[in-house]
Short mmCIF file of C-alpha atoms in Angstrom, two decimals:
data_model
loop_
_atom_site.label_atom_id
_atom_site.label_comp_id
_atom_site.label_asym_id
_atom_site.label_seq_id
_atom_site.Cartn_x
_atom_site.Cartn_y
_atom_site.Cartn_z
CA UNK A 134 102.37 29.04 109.58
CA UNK A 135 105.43 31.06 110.82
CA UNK A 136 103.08 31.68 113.99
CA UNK A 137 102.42 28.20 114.58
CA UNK A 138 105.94 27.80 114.14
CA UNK A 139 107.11 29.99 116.75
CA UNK A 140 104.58 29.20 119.44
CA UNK A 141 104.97 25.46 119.11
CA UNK A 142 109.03 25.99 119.89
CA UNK A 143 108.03 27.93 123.10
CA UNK A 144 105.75 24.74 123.96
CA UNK A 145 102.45 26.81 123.33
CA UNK A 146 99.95 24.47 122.05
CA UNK A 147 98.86 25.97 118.16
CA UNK A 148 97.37 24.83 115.34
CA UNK A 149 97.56 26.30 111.59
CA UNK A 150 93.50 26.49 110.27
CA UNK A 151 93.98 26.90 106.61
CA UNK A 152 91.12 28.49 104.82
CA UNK A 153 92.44 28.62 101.16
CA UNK A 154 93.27 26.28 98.83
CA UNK A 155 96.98 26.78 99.07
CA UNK A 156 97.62 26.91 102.40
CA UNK A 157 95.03 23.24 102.66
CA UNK A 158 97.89 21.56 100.77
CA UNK A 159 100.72 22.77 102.99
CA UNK A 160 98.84 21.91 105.97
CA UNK A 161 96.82 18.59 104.77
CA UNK A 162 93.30 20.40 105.69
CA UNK A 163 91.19 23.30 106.24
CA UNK A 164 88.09 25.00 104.31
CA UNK A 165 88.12 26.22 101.47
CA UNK A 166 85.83 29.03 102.13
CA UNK A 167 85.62 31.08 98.49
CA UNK A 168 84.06 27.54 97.54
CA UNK A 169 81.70 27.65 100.44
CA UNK A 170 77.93 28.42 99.40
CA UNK A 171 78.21 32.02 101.16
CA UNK A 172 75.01 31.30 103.68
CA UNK A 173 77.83 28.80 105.28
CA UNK A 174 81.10 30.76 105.17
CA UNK A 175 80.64 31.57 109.27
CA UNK A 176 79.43 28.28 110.00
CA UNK A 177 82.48 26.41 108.40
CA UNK A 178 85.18 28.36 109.76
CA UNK A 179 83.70 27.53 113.40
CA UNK A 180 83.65 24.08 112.57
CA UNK A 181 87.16 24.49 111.68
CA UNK A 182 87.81 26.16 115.24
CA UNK A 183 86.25 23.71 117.82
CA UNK A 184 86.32 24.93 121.85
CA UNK A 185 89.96 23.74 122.89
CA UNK A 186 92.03 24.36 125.94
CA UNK A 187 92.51 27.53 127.46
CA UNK A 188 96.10 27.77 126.91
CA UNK A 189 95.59 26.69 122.53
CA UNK A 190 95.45 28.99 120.10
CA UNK A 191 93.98 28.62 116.66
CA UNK A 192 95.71 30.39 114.37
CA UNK A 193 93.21 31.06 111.04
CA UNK A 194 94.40 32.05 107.61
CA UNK A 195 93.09 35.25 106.54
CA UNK A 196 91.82 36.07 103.09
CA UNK A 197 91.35 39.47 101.08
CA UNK A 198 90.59 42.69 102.41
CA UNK A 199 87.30 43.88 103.52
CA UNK A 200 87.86 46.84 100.77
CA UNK A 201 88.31 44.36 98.26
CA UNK A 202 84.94 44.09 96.34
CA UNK A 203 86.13 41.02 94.94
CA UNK A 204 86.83 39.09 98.19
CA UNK A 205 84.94 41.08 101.47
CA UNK A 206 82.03 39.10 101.22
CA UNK A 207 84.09 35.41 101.65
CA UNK A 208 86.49 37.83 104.40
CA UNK A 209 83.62 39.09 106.39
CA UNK A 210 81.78 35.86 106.89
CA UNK A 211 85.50 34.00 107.29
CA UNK A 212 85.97 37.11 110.41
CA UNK A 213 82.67 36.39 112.29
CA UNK A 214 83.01 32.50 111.90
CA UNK A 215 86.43 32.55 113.46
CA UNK A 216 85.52 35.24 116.72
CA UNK A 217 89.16 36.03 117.06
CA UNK A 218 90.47 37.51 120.46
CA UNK A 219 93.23 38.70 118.10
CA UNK A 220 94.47 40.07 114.69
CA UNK A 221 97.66 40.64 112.46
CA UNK A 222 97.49 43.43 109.94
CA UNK A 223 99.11 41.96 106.60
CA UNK A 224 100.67 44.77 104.30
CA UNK A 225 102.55 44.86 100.90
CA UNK A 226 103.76 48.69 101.29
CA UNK A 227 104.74 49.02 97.37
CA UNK A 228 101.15 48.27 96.29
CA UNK A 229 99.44 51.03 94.88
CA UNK A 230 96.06 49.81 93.99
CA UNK A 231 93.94 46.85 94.88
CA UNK A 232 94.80 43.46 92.85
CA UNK A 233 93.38 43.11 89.27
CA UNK A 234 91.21 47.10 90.11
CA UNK A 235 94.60 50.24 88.69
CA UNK A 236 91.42 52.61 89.22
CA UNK A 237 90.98 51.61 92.98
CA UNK A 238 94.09 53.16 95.64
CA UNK A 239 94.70 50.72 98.38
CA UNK A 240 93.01 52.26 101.48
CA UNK A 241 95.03 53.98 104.51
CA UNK A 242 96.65 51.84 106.99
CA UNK A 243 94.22 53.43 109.35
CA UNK A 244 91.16 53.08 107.48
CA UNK A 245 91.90 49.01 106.86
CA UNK A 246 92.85 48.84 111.01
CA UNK A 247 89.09 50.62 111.35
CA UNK A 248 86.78 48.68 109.63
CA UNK A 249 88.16 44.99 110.39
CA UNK A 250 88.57 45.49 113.76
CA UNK A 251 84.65 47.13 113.66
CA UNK A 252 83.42 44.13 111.93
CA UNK A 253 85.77 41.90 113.88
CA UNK A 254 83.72 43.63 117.19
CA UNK A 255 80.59 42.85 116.05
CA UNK A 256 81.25 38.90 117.44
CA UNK A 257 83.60 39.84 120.10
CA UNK A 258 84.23 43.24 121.54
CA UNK A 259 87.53 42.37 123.56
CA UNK A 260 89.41 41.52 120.00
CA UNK A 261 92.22 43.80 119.23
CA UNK A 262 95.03 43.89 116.68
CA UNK A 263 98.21 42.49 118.25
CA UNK A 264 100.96 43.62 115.25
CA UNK A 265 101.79 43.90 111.62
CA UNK A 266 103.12 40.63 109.12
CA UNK A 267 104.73 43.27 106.05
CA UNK A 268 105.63 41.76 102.74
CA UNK A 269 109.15 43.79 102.26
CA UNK A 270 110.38 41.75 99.47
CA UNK A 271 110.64 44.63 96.89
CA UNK A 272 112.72 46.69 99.49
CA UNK A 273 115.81 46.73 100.55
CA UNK A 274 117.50 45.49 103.88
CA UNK A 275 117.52 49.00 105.04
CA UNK A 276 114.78 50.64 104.01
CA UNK A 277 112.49 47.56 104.82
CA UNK A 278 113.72 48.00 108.34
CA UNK A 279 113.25 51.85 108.57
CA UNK A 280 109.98 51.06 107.02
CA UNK A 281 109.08 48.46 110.08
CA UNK A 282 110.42 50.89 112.52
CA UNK A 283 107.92 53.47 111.19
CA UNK A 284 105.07 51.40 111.18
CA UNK A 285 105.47 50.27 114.77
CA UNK A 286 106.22 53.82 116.07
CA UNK A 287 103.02 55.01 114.28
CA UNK A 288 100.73 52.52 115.32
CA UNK A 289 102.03 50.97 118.68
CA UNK A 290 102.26 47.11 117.22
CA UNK A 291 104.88 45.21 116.42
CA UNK A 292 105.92 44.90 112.73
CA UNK A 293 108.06 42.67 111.11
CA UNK A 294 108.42 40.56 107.68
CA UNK A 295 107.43 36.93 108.47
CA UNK A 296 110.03 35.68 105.84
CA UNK A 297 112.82 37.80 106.45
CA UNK A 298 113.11 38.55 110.19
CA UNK A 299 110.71 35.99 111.82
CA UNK A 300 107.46 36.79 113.88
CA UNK A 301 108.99 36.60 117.45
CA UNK A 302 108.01 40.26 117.78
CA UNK A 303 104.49 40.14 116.57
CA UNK A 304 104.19 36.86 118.82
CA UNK A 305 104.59 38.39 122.19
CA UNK A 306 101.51 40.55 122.31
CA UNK A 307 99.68 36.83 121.83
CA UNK A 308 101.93 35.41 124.97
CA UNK A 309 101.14 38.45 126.75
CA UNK A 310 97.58 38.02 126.46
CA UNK A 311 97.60 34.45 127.68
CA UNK A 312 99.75 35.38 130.22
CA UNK A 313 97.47 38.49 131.73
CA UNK A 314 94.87 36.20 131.68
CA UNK A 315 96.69 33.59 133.63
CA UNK A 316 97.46 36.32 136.30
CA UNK A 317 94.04 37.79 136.46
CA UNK A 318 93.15 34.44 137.77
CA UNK A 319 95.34 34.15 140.01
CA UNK A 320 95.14 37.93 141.17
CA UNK A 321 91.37 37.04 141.76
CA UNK A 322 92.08 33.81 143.74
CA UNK A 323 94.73 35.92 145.82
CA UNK A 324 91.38 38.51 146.44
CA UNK A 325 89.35 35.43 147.35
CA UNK A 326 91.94 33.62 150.00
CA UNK A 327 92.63 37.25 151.54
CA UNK A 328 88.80 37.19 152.49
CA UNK A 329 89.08 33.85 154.04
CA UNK A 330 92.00 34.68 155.83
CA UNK A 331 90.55 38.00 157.66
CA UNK A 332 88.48 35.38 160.16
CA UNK A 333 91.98 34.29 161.73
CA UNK A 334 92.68 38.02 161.92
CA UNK A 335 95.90 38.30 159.25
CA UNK A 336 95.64 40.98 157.19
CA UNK A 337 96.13 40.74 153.23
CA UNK A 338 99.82 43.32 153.04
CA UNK A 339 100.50 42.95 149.23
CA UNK A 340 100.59 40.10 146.27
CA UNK A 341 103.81 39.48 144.47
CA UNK A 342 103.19 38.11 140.63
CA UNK A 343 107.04 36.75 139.91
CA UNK A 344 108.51 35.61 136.73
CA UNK A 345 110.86 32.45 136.65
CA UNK A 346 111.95 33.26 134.42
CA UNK A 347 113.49 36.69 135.26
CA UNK A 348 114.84 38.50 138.76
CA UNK A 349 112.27 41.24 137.82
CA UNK A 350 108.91 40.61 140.32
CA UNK A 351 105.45 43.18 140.45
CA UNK A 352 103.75 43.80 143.24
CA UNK A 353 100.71 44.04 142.88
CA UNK A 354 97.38 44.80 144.71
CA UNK A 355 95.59 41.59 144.60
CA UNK A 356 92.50 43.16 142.88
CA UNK A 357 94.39 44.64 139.87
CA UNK A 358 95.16 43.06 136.86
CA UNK A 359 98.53 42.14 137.12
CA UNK A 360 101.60 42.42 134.93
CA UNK A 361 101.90 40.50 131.56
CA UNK A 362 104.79 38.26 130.75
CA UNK A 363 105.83 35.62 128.25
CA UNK A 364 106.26 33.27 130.81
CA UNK A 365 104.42 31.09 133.47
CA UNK A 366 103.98 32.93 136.44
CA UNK A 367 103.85 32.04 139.94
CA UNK A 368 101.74 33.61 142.82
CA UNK A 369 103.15 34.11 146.76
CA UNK A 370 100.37 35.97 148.91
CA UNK A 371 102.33 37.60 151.79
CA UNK A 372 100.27 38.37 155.27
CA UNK A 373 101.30 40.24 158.25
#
């Protein structure tokens, strides 16, 4: 929800998919998918996801970890309905054992990053984990930030508390993405009008990819996949 949120105020089209019964009321619908006869878990959380525009993202509620024996089967089939291109690790850091098991440790942080992102592959290989929502609530101001500071320098995401400090940080891997894509578009456009211009006898000298929204500009090689930014980006092929 904080997600959805945050994208809408940047003008990003998003929608909320709830897929529990809690977060059907705040939103007003979704799937319920631990009442879902299990052969159909995948099936309904695709229905809940139809093809969109390029630029929309679905944002889908996760359930209970894959280590959970209680909830992986309803997780697993909820994670291969919903083919996400990307994911957000949620964490309590104060919990010591899985919920309602005090003889089963919660797993490593690496071990849990592992195995969804393995099963996540399985549907689509390009998905990747894009940051960290952390439940800090039993920690204080100070040590919940020295906690998100740690997390982020040992796994190279984002982290933050949705509640407490807002998900701008976690969000712009998710603008980034949209935003490479954008550009590798454009870079491959640039690529194709530099071959149509060689008959008149200009040759391509270099691409410039330039944010509006900053003074900063990269130049680029048409053919590479250019820079990432949270805003639109414009395209000016230069010839000599």
């Amino acid at each position: 929800l904080a997600l959805e949120r945050e994208l809408r105020a940047r003008g990003v089209p998003a929608d909320f998919r709830a897929t529990g019964q809690t977060g059907i009321m705040i939103a007003g619908g979704g799937v319920p998918v631990d009442a879902v006869v299990s052969d159909f878990v995948a099936g309904s959380v695709e229905q809940l996801c139809p093809a969109n525009s390029p630029d929309h993202w679905d944002l889908i509620e996760g359930q209970g970890s894959l280590f959970h024996p209680s909830y992986s089967g309803v997780s697993l089939g909820l994670l291969h309905g919903a083919t996400p291109d990307a994911l957000v690790m949620c964490h309590e850091p104060t919990r010591k054992h899985l919920r309602g098991l005090s003889h089963w440790p919660v797993p490593s942080l690496e071990e849990c990053f592992e195995l969804h992102l393995r099963c996540a592959r399985m549907m689509n290989p390009a998905v990747r984990f894009v940051g960290m929502a952390v439940n800090t609530s039993a920690l204080a101001d100070e040590a919940a930030r020295r906690l998100l500071g740690e997390l982020e320098q040992r796994f190279s995401l984002p982290a933050s508390d949705p509640v407490r400090y807002g998900v701008a940080a976690v969000l712009l891997p998710v603008l980034m993405m949209r935003c490479a894509a954008d550009c590798a578009a454009a870079a491959a456009a640039a690529a194709d009008a530099a071959l149509a211009e060689g008959a008149s006898g200009r040759t391509l000298r270099q691409t410039y990819f330039a944010c509006p929204a900053s003074d900063a500009c990269a130049m680029l090689s048409c053919t590479s996949i250019p820079h990432a930014c949270v805003h639109p980006c414009r395209l000016a092929v230069l010839y000599m």
